[in-house]
Short mmCIF file of C-alpha atoms and ligand atoms in Angstrom, two decimals:
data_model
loop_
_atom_site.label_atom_id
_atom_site.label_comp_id
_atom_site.label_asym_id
_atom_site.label_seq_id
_atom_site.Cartn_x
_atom_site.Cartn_y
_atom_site.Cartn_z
CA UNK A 1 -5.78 81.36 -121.29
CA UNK A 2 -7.46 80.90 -117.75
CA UNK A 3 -8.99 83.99 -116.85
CA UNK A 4 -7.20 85.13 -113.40
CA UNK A 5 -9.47 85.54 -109.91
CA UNK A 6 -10.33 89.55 -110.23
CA UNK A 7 -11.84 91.16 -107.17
CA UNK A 8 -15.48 90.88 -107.47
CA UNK A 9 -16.62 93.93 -105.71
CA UNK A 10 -15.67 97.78 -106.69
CA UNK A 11 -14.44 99.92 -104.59
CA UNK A 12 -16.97 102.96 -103.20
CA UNK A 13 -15.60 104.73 -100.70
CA UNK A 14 -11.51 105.12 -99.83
CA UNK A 15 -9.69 105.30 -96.61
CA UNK A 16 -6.36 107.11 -96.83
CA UNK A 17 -3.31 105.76 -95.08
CA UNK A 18 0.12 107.65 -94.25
CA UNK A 19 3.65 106.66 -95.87
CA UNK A 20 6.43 107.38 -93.01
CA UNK A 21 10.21 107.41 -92.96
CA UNK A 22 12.64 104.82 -91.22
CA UNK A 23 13.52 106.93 -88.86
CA UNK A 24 10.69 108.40 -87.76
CA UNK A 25 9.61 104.09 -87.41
CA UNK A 26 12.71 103.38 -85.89
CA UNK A 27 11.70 106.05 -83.02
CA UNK A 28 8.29 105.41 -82.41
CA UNK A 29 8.50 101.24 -82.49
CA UNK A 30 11.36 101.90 -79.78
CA UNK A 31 8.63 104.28 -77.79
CA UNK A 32 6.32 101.44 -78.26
CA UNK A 33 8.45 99.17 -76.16
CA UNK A 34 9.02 96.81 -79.94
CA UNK A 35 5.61 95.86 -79.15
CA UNK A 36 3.75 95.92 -82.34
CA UNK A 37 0.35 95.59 -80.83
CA UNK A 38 1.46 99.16 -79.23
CA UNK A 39 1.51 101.27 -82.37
CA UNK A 40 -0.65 103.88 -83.43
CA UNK A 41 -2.43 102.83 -86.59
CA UNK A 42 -1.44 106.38 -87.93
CA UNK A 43 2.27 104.93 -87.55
CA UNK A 44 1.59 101.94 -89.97
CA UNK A 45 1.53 101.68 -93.61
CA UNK A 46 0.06 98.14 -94.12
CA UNK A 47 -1.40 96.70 -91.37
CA UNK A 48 -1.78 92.99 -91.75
CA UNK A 49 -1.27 92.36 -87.71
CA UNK A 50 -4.68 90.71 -88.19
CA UNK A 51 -7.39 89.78 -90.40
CA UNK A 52 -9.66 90.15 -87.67
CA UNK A 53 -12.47 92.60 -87.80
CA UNK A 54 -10.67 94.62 -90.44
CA UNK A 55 -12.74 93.66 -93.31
CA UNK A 56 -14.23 95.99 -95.77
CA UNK A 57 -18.26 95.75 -95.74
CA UNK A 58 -20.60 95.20 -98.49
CA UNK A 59 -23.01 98.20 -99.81
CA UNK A 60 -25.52 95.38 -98.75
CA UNK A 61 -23.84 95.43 -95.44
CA UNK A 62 -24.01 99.16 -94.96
CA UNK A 63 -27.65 99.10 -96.27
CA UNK A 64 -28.19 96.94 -93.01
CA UNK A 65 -26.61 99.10 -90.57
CA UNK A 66 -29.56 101.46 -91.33
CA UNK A 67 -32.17 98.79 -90.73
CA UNK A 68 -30.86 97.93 -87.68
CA UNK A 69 -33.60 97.03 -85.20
CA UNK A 70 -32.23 97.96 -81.72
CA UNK A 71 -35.62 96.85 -79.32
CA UNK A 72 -33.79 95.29 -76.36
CA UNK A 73 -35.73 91.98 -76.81
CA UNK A 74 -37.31 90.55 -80.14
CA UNK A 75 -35.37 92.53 -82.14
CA UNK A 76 -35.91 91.58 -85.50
CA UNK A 77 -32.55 91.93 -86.69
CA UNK A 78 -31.49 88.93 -84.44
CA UNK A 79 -34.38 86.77 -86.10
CA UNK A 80 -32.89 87.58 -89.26
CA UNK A 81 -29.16 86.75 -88.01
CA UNK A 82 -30.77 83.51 -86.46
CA UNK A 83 -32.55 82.40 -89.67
CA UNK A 84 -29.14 82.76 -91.76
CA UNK A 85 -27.22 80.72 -89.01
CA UNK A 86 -30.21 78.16 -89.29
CA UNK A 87 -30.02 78.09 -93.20
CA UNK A 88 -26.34 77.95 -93.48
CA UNK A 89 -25.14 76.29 -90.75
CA UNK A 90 -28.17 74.00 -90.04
CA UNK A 91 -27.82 74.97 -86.25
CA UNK A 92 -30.97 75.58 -84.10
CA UNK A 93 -30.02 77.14 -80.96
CA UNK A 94 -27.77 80.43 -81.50
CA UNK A 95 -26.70 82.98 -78.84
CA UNK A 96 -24.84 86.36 -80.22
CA UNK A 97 -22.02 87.43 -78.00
CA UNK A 98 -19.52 90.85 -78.47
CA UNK A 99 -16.83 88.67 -80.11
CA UNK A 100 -15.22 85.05 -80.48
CA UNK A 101 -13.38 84.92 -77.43
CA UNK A 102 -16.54 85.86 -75.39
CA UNK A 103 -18.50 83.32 -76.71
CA UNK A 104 -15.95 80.76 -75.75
CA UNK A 105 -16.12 82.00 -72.19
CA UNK A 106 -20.14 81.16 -72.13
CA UNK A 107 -19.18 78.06 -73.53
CA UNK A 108 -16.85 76.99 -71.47
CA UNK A 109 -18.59 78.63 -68.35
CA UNK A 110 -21.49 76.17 -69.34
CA UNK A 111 -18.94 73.15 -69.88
CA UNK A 112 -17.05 73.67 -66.90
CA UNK A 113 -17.66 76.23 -64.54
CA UNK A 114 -15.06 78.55 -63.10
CA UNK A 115 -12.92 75.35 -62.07
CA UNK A 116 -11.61 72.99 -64.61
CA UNK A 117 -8.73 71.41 -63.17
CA UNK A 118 -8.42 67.90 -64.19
CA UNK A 119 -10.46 68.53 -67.25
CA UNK A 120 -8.54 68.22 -70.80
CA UNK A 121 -9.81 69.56 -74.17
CA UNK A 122 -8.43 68.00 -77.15
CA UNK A 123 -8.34 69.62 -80.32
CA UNK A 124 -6.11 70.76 -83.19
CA UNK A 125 -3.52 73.83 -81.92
CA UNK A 126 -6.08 75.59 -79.91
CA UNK A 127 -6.35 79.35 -80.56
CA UNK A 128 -4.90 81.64 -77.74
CA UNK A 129 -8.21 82.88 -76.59
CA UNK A 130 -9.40 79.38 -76.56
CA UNK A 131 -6.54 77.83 -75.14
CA UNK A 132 -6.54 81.18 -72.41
CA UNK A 133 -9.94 79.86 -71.85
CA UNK A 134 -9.36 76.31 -70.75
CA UNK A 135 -6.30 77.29 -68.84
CA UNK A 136 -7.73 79.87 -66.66
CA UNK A 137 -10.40 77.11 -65.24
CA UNK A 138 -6.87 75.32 -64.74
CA UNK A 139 -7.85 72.71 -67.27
CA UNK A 140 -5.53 71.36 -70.06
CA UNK A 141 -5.98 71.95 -74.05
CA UNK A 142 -4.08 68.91 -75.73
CA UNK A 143 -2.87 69.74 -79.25
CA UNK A 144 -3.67 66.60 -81.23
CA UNK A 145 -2.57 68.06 -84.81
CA UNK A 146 -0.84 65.19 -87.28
CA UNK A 147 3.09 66.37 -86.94
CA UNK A 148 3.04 67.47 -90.56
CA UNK A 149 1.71 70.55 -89.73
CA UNK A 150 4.59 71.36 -87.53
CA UNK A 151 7.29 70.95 -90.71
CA UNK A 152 6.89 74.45 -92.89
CA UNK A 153 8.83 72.29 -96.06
CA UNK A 154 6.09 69.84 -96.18
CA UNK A 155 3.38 69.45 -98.70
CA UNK A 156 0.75 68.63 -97.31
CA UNK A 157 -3.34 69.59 -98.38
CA UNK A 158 -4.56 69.65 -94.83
CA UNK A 159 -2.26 70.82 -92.34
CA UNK A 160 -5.08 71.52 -89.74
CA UNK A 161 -6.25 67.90 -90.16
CA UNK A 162 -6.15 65.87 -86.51
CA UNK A 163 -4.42 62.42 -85.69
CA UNK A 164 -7.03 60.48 -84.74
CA UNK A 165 -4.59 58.05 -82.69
CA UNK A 166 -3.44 61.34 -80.66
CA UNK A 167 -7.12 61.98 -80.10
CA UNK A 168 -8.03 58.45 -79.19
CA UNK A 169 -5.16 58.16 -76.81
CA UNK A 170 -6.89 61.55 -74.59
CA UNK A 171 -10.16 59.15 -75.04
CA UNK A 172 -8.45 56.38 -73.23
CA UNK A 173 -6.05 58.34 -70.57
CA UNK A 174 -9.22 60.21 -69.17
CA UNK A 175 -12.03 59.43 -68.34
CA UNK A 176 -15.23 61.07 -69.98
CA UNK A 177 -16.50 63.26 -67.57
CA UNK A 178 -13.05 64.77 -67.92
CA UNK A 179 -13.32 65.78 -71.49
CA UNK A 180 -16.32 67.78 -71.85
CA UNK A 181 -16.10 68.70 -75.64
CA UNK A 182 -13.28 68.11 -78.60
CA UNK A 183 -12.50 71.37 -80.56
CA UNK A 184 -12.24 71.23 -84.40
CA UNK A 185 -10.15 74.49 -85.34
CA UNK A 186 -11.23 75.54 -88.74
CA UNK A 187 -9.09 76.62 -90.79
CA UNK A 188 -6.28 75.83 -87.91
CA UNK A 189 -5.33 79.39 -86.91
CA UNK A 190 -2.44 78.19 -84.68
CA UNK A 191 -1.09 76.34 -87.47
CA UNK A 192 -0.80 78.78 -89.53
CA UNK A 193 -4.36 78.95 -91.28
CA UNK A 194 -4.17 75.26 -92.74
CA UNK A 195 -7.93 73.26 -93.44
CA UNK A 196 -9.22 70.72 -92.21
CA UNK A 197 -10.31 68.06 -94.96
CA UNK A 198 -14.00 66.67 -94.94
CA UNK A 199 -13.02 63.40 -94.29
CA UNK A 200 -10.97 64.26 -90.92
CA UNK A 201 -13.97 66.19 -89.79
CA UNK A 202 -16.02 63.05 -89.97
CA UNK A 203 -13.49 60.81 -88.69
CA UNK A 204 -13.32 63.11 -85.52
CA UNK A 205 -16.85 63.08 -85.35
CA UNK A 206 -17.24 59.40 -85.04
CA UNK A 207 -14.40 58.84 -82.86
CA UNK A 208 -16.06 61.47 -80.64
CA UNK A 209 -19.68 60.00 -80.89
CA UNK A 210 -17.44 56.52 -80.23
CA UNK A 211 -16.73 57.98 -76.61
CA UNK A 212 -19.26 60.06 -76.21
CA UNK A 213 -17.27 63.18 -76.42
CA UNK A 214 -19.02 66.46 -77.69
CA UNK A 215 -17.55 67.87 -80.62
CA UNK A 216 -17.42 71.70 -81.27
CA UNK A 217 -15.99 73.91 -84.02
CA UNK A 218 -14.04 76.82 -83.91
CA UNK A 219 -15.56 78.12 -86.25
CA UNK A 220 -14.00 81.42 -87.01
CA UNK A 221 -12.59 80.45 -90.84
CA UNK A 222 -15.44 78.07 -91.47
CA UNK A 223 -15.85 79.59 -94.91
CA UNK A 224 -12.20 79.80 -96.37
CA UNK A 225 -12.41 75.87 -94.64
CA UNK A 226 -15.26 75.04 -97.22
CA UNK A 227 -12.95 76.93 -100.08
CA UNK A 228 -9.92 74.61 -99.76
CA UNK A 229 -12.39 71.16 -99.36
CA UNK A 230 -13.75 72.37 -102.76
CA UNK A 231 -10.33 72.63 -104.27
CA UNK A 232 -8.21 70.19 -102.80
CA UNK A 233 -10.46 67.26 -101.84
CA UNK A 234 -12.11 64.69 -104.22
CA UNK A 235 -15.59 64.40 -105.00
CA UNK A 236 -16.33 68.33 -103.80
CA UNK A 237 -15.26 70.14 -106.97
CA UNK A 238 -18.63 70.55 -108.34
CA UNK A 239 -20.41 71.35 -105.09
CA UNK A 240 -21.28 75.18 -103.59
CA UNK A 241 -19.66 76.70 -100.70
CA UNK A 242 -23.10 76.85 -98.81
CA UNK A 243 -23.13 72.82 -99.63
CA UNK A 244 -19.84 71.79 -98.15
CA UNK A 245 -20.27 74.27 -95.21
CA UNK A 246 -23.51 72.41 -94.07
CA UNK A 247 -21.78 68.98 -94.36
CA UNK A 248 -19.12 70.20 -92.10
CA UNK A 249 -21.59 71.64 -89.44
CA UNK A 250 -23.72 68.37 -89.87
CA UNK A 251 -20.87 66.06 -88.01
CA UNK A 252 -20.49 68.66 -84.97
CA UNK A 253 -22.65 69.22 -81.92
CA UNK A 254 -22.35 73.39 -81.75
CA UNK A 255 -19.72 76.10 -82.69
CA UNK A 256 -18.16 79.16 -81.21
CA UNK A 257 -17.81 81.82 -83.76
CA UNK A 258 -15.72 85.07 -83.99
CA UNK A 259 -17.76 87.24 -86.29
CA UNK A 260 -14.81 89.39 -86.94
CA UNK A 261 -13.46 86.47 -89.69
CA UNK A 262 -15.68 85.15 -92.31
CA UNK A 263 -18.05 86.94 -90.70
CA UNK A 264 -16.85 90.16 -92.57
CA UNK A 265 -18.04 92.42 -89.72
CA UNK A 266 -15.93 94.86 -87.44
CA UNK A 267 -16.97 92.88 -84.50
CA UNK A 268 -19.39 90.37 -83.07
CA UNK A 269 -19.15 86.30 -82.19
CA UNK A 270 -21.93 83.96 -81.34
CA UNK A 271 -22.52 80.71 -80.31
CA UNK A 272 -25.04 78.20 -82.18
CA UNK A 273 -25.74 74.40 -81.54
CA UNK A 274 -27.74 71.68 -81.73
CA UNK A 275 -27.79 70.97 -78.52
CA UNK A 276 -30.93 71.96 -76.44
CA UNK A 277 -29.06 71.07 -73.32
CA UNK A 278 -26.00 73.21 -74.05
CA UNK A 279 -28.22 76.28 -74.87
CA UNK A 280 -29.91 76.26 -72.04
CA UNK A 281 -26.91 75.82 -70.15
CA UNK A 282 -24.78 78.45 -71.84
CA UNK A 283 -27.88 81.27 -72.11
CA UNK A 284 -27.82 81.71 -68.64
CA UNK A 285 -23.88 82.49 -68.85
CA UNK A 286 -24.62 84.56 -71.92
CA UNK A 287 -27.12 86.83 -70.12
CA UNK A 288 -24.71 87.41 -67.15
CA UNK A 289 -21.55 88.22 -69.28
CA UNK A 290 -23.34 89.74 -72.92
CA UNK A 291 -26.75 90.34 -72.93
CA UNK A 292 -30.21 89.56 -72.90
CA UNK A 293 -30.24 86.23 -75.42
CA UNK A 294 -31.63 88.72 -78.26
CA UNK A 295 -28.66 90.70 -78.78
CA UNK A 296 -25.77 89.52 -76.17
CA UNK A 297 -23.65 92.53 -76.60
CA UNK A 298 -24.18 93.30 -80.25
CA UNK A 299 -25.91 96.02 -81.51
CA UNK A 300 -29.30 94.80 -83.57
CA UNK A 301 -27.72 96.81 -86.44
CA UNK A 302 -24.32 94.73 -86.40
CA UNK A 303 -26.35 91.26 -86.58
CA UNK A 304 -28.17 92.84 -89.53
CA UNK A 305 -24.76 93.39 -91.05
CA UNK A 306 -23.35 90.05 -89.84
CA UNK A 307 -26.32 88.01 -91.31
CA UNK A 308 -25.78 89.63 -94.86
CA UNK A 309 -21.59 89.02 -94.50
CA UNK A 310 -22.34 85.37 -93.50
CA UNK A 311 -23.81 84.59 -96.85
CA UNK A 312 -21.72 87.25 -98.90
CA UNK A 313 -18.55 84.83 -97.46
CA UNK A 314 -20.02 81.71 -98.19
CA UNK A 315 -20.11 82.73 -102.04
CA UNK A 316 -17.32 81.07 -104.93
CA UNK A 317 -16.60 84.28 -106.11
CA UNK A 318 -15.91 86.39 -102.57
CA UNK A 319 -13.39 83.62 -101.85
CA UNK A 320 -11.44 82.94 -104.53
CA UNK A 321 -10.42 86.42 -104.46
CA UNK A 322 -10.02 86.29 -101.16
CA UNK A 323 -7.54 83.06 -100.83
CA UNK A 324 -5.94 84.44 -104.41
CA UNK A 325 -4.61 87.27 -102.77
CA UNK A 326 -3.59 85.63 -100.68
CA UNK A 327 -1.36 82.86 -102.39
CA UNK A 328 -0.71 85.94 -104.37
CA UNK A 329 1.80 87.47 -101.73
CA UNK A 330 2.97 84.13 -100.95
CA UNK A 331 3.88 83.50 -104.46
CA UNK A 332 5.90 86.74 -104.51
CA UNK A 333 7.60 85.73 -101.27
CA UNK A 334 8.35 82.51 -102.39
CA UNK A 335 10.19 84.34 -106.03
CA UNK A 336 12.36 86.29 -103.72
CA UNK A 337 13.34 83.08 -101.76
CA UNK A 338 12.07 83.77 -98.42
CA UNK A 339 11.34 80.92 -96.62
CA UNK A 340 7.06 80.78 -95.91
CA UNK A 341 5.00 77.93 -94.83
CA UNK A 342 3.61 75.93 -97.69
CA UNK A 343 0.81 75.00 -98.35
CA UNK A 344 -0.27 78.76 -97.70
CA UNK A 345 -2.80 79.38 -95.45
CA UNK A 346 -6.21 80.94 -96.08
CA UNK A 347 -5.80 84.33 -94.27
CA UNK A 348 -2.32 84.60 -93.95
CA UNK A 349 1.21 83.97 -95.31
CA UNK A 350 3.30 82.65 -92.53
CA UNK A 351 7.25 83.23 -92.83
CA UNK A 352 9.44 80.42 -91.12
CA UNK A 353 11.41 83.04 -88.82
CA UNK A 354 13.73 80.06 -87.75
CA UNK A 355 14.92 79.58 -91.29
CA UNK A 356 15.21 83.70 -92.23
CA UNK A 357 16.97 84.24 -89.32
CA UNK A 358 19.11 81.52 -88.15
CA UNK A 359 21.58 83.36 -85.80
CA UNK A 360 18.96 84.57 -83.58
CA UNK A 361 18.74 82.22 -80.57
CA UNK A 362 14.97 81.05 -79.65
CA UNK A 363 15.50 82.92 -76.32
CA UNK A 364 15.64 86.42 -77.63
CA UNK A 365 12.38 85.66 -79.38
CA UNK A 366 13.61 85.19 -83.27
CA UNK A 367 9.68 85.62 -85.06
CA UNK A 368 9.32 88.64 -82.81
CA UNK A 369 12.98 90.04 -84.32
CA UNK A 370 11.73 89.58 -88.04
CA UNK A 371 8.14 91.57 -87.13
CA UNK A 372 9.90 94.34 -85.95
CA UNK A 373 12.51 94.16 -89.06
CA UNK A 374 9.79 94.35 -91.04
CA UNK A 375 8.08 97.09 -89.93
CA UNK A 376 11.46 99.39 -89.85
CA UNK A 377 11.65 98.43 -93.29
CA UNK A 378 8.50 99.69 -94.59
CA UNK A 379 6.28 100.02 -92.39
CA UNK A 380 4.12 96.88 -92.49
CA UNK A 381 3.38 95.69 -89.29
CA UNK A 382 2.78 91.76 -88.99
CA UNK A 383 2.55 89.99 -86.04
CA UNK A 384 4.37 87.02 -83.96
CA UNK A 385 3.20 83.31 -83.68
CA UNK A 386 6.17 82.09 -81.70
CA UNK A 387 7.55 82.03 -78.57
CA UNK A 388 5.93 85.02 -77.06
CA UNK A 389 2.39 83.91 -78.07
CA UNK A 390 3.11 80.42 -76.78
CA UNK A 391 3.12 82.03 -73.62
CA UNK A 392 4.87 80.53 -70.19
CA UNK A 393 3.74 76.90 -68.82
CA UNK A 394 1.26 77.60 -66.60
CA UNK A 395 2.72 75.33 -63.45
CA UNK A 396 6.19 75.90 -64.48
CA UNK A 397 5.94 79.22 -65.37
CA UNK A 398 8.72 78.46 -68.09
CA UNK A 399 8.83 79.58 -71.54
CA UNK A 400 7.39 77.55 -73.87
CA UNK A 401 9.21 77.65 -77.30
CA UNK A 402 7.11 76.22 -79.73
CA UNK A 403 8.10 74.32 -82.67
CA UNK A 404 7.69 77.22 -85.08
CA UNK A 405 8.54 80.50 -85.09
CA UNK A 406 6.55 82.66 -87.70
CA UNK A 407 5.88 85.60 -88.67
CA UNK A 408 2.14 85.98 -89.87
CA UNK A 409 0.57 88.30 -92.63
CA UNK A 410 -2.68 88.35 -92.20
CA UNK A 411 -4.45 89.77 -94.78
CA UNK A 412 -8.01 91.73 -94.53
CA UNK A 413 -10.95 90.59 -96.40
CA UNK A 414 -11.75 93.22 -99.80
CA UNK A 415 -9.23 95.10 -97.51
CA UNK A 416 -5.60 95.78 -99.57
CA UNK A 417 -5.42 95.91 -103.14
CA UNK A 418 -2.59 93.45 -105.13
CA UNK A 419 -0.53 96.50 -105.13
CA UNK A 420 0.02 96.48 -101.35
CA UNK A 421 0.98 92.69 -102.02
CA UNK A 422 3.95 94.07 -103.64
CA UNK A 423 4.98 96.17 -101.67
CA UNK A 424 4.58 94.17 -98.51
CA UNK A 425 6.65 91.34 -100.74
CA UNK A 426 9.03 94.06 -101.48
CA UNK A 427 9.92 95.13 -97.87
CA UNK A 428 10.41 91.44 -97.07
CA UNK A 429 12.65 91.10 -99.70
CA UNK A 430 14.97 94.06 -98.23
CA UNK A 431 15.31 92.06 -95.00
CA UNK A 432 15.99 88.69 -96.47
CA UNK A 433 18.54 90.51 -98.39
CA UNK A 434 20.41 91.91 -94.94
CA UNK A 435 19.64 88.87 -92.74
CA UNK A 436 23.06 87.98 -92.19
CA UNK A 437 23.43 91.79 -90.25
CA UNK A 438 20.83 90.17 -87.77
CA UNK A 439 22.22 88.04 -84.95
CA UNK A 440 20.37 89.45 -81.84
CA UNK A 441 16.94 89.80 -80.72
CA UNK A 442 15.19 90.99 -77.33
CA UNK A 443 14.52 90.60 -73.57
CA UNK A 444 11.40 90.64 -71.90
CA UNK A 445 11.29 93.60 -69.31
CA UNK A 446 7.38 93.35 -68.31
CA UNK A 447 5.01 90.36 -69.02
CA UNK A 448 1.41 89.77 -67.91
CA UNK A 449 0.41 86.54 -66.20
CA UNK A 450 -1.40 85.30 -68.57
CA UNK A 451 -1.62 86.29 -72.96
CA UNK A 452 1.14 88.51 -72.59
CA UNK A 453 1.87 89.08 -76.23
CA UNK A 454 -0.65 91.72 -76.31
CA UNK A 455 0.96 93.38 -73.94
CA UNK A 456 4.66 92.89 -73.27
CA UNK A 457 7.38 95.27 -73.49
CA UNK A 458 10.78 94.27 -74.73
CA UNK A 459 14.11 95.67 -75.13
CA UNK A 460 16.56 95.33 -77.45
CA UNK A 461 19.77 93.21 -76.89
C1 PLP B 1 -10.12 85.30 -83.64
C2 PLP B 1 -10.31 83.94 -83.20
C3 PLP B 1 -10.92 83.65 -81.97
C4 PLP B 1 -11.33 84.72 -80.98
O1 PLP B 1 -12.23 85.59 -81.51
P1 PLP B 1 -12.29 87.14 -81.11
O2 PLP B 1 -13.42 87.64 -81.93
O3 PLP B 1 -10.98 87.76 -81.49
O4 PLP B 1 -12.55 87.23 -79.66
C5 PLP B 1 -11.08 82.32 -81.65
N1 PLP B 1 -10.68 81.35 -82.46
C6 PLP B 1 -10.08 81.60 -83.66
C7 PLP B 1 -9.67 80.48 -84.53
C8 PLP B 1 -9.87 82.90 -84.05
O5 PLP B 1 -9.26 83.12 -85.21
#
């Protein structure tokens, strides 16, 4: 019998977390304007609104915290963080910054200034942050994912993967001083977790390196990227994680990185490249909006921790368990018939929301309606990838209702036990089984200009 994955850590220290009643969750997600991002944590039961920064840290981890070396320049800790980047990613420029989405701001300060407009930058379904990025220097981000990714009921290995002929047709429509750098998504985040094979990577690479286009990677899944190459493409079953991460990072010019992913710290992001020019370029942004280029907003402790979680997430081991539990839940899901993206994802389940509930119109915000269903139910709180995220056009000011509406689980990394699977399954379950019940969703009653999921407050219709 095949031996199943088994978590290959043991647990140390426990964090308690509070049970609550319907009612009392009824009550306080009202108070909370049915804003999930608005909760207390105390209010939630299992939080899977986000794999990010939520991980559990190693003992090795831990062990670095203490040997933290917090000198304002030189610190040692950075030199260590800097040689792991170096080793595993074969980049030899890096710049720490507080997070991911601050490290895209350097970047793209150093790309294109405060003004952008007229500027496009392709890539596959842009993150939020990144996409809020390029749109506040009024440039475009063009989503150039192959339309398979965009159809929940198809099979397909590499959802993240890009069409090359979208991406050569933003070649030919601009010219290249337009497009200062293509960005590689992996895993796809926007699309619901999905890889990006080896073979599209390169492809992208030489198409770029064709029209002289830089090519970055957003690189915040980088790891659980390397995982599904290993299983699902040929000729890369019998190679390491650390292997088939370095090819990947060998056909791109630089990266932005949140930290808070495979990085399996609390917080943190950086920036390395290859690219002497682009360093120089972005360090001068990085010591106006981070820090002096030693520790750019991170404590020397938390690159200590970061450089050890970099190569604890690059192991076999950490991420089979890892991507296990997470098919795990979508296994369950799929047993009680609820409708979830397929292939699953690497950090998340995603539930089609269109197909669960098909009386709510896309107006009243259908993936949205399910999140807060769920957390009545049981107290899990997930989090909404539809029409809310997609945000308004920003010259038309219009919704934008994206192709899918979904409902995301992400899980935490060494963060939940299977158990918590279950019961997250289970609370789903309830829903499916009263979906009929649920025919109306909400109205917007306060928005922010710009990534107003976070904060939005809604009322019920
Ligand atoms: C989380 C994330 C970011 C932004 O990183 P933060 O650390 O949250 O600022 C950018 N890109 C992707 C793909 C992400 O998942």
């Amino acid at each position: 019998m095949k031996l199943p994955y088994a978590e290959p850590f043991r647990i140390k220290t426990v964090e308690p977390i509070r049970t609550s009643t319907k009612d009392e969750r009824m009550k306080w997600i009202k108070d909370a304007k049915y804003n999930l991002f608005n909760l207390k944590s105390e209010q939630v039961f299992v939080d899977v609104l986000t794999d990010s920064g939520t991980g559990s840290m190693s003992s090795s981890q831990w062990a670095e915290i203490m040997l933290g070396d917090e000198s304002y320049a030189g610190a040692s800790s950075f030199y260590k963080l800097k040689g792991t980047i170096s080793e595993l990613l074969g980049m030899e420029y890096f710049l720490p910054a507080h997070q991911g989405r601050a490290a895209e701001n350097v970047l793209f300060s150093a790309l294109m200034g405060n003004e952008g407009q007229g500027m496009v930058v392709p890539g596959n379904s842009h993150f939020d942050t990144t996409k809020g990025h390029i749109e506040f220097r009024k440039a475009k981000a063009l989503d150039c994912t192959i339309d398979e990714a965009f159809d929940t009921t198809i099979f397909h290995p590499f959802k993240g993967n890009i069409d090359l002929s979208k991406l050569e047709k933003v070649f030919k429509d601009h010219p290249k001083e337009k497009i200062p750098v293509c960005i590689i998504t992996v895993t796809c985040n926007s699309s619901g977790g999905q890889p990006v094979s080896m073979q599209n990577i390169k492809e992208v690479s030489e198409l770029c390196r064709k029209y002289g286009i830089m090519v970055f990677f957003d690189a915040a899944r980088f790891a659980e990227n390397a995982y599904f190459i290993r299983e699902r493409e040929e000729g890369y079953g019998d190679k390491t994680i650390k292997q088939i991460v370095k090819e990947m990072f060998s056909y791109v010019d630089g990266c932005t990185m949140s930290s808070k992913k495979d990085g399996v710290v609390n917080i943190g992001g950086f920036i390395a490249t290859n690219r002497k020019d682009i360093y120089e370029k972005a360090s001068v942004f990085n010591i106006v909006f981070e820090g002096f280029l030693t520790y750019g907003g991170m404590a020397g402790r938390d690159m200590g921790a970061l450089s050890v979680g970099l190569r604890e997430s690059t192991e076999y081991d950490f991420l089979d368990q890892r991507i296990g539990q997470v098919a795990y839940l979508g296994h369950k899901l799929k047993e009680y018939g609820v409708p979830v993206q397929e292939p699953f994802g690497g950090h998340a389940i995603f539930v089609d929301a269109k197909r669960f509930l098909p009386k709510v119109p896309k107006e009243e915000f259908i993936a949205q309606t399910l999140a807060v269903e769920l957390y009545i139910e049981g107290g899990v709180r997930g989090v909404e990838i539809g029409t809310l995220l997609a945000d308004r056009d920003p010259e038309t000011r219009e919704n934008r209702y994206p192709e899918l509406e979904l409902l995301r689980l992400a899980i935490g990394r060494r963060l939940y036990t299977d158990n918590h699977m279950n019961y997250i399954a289970a609370a789903l379950k309830n829903v499916y089984d009263r979906r009929d019940q649920i025919t109306r969703g909400f109205k917007i009653i306060r928005e922010a200009y710009i990534m107003r999921h976070f904060t939005v407050e809604l009322e019920r219709l």
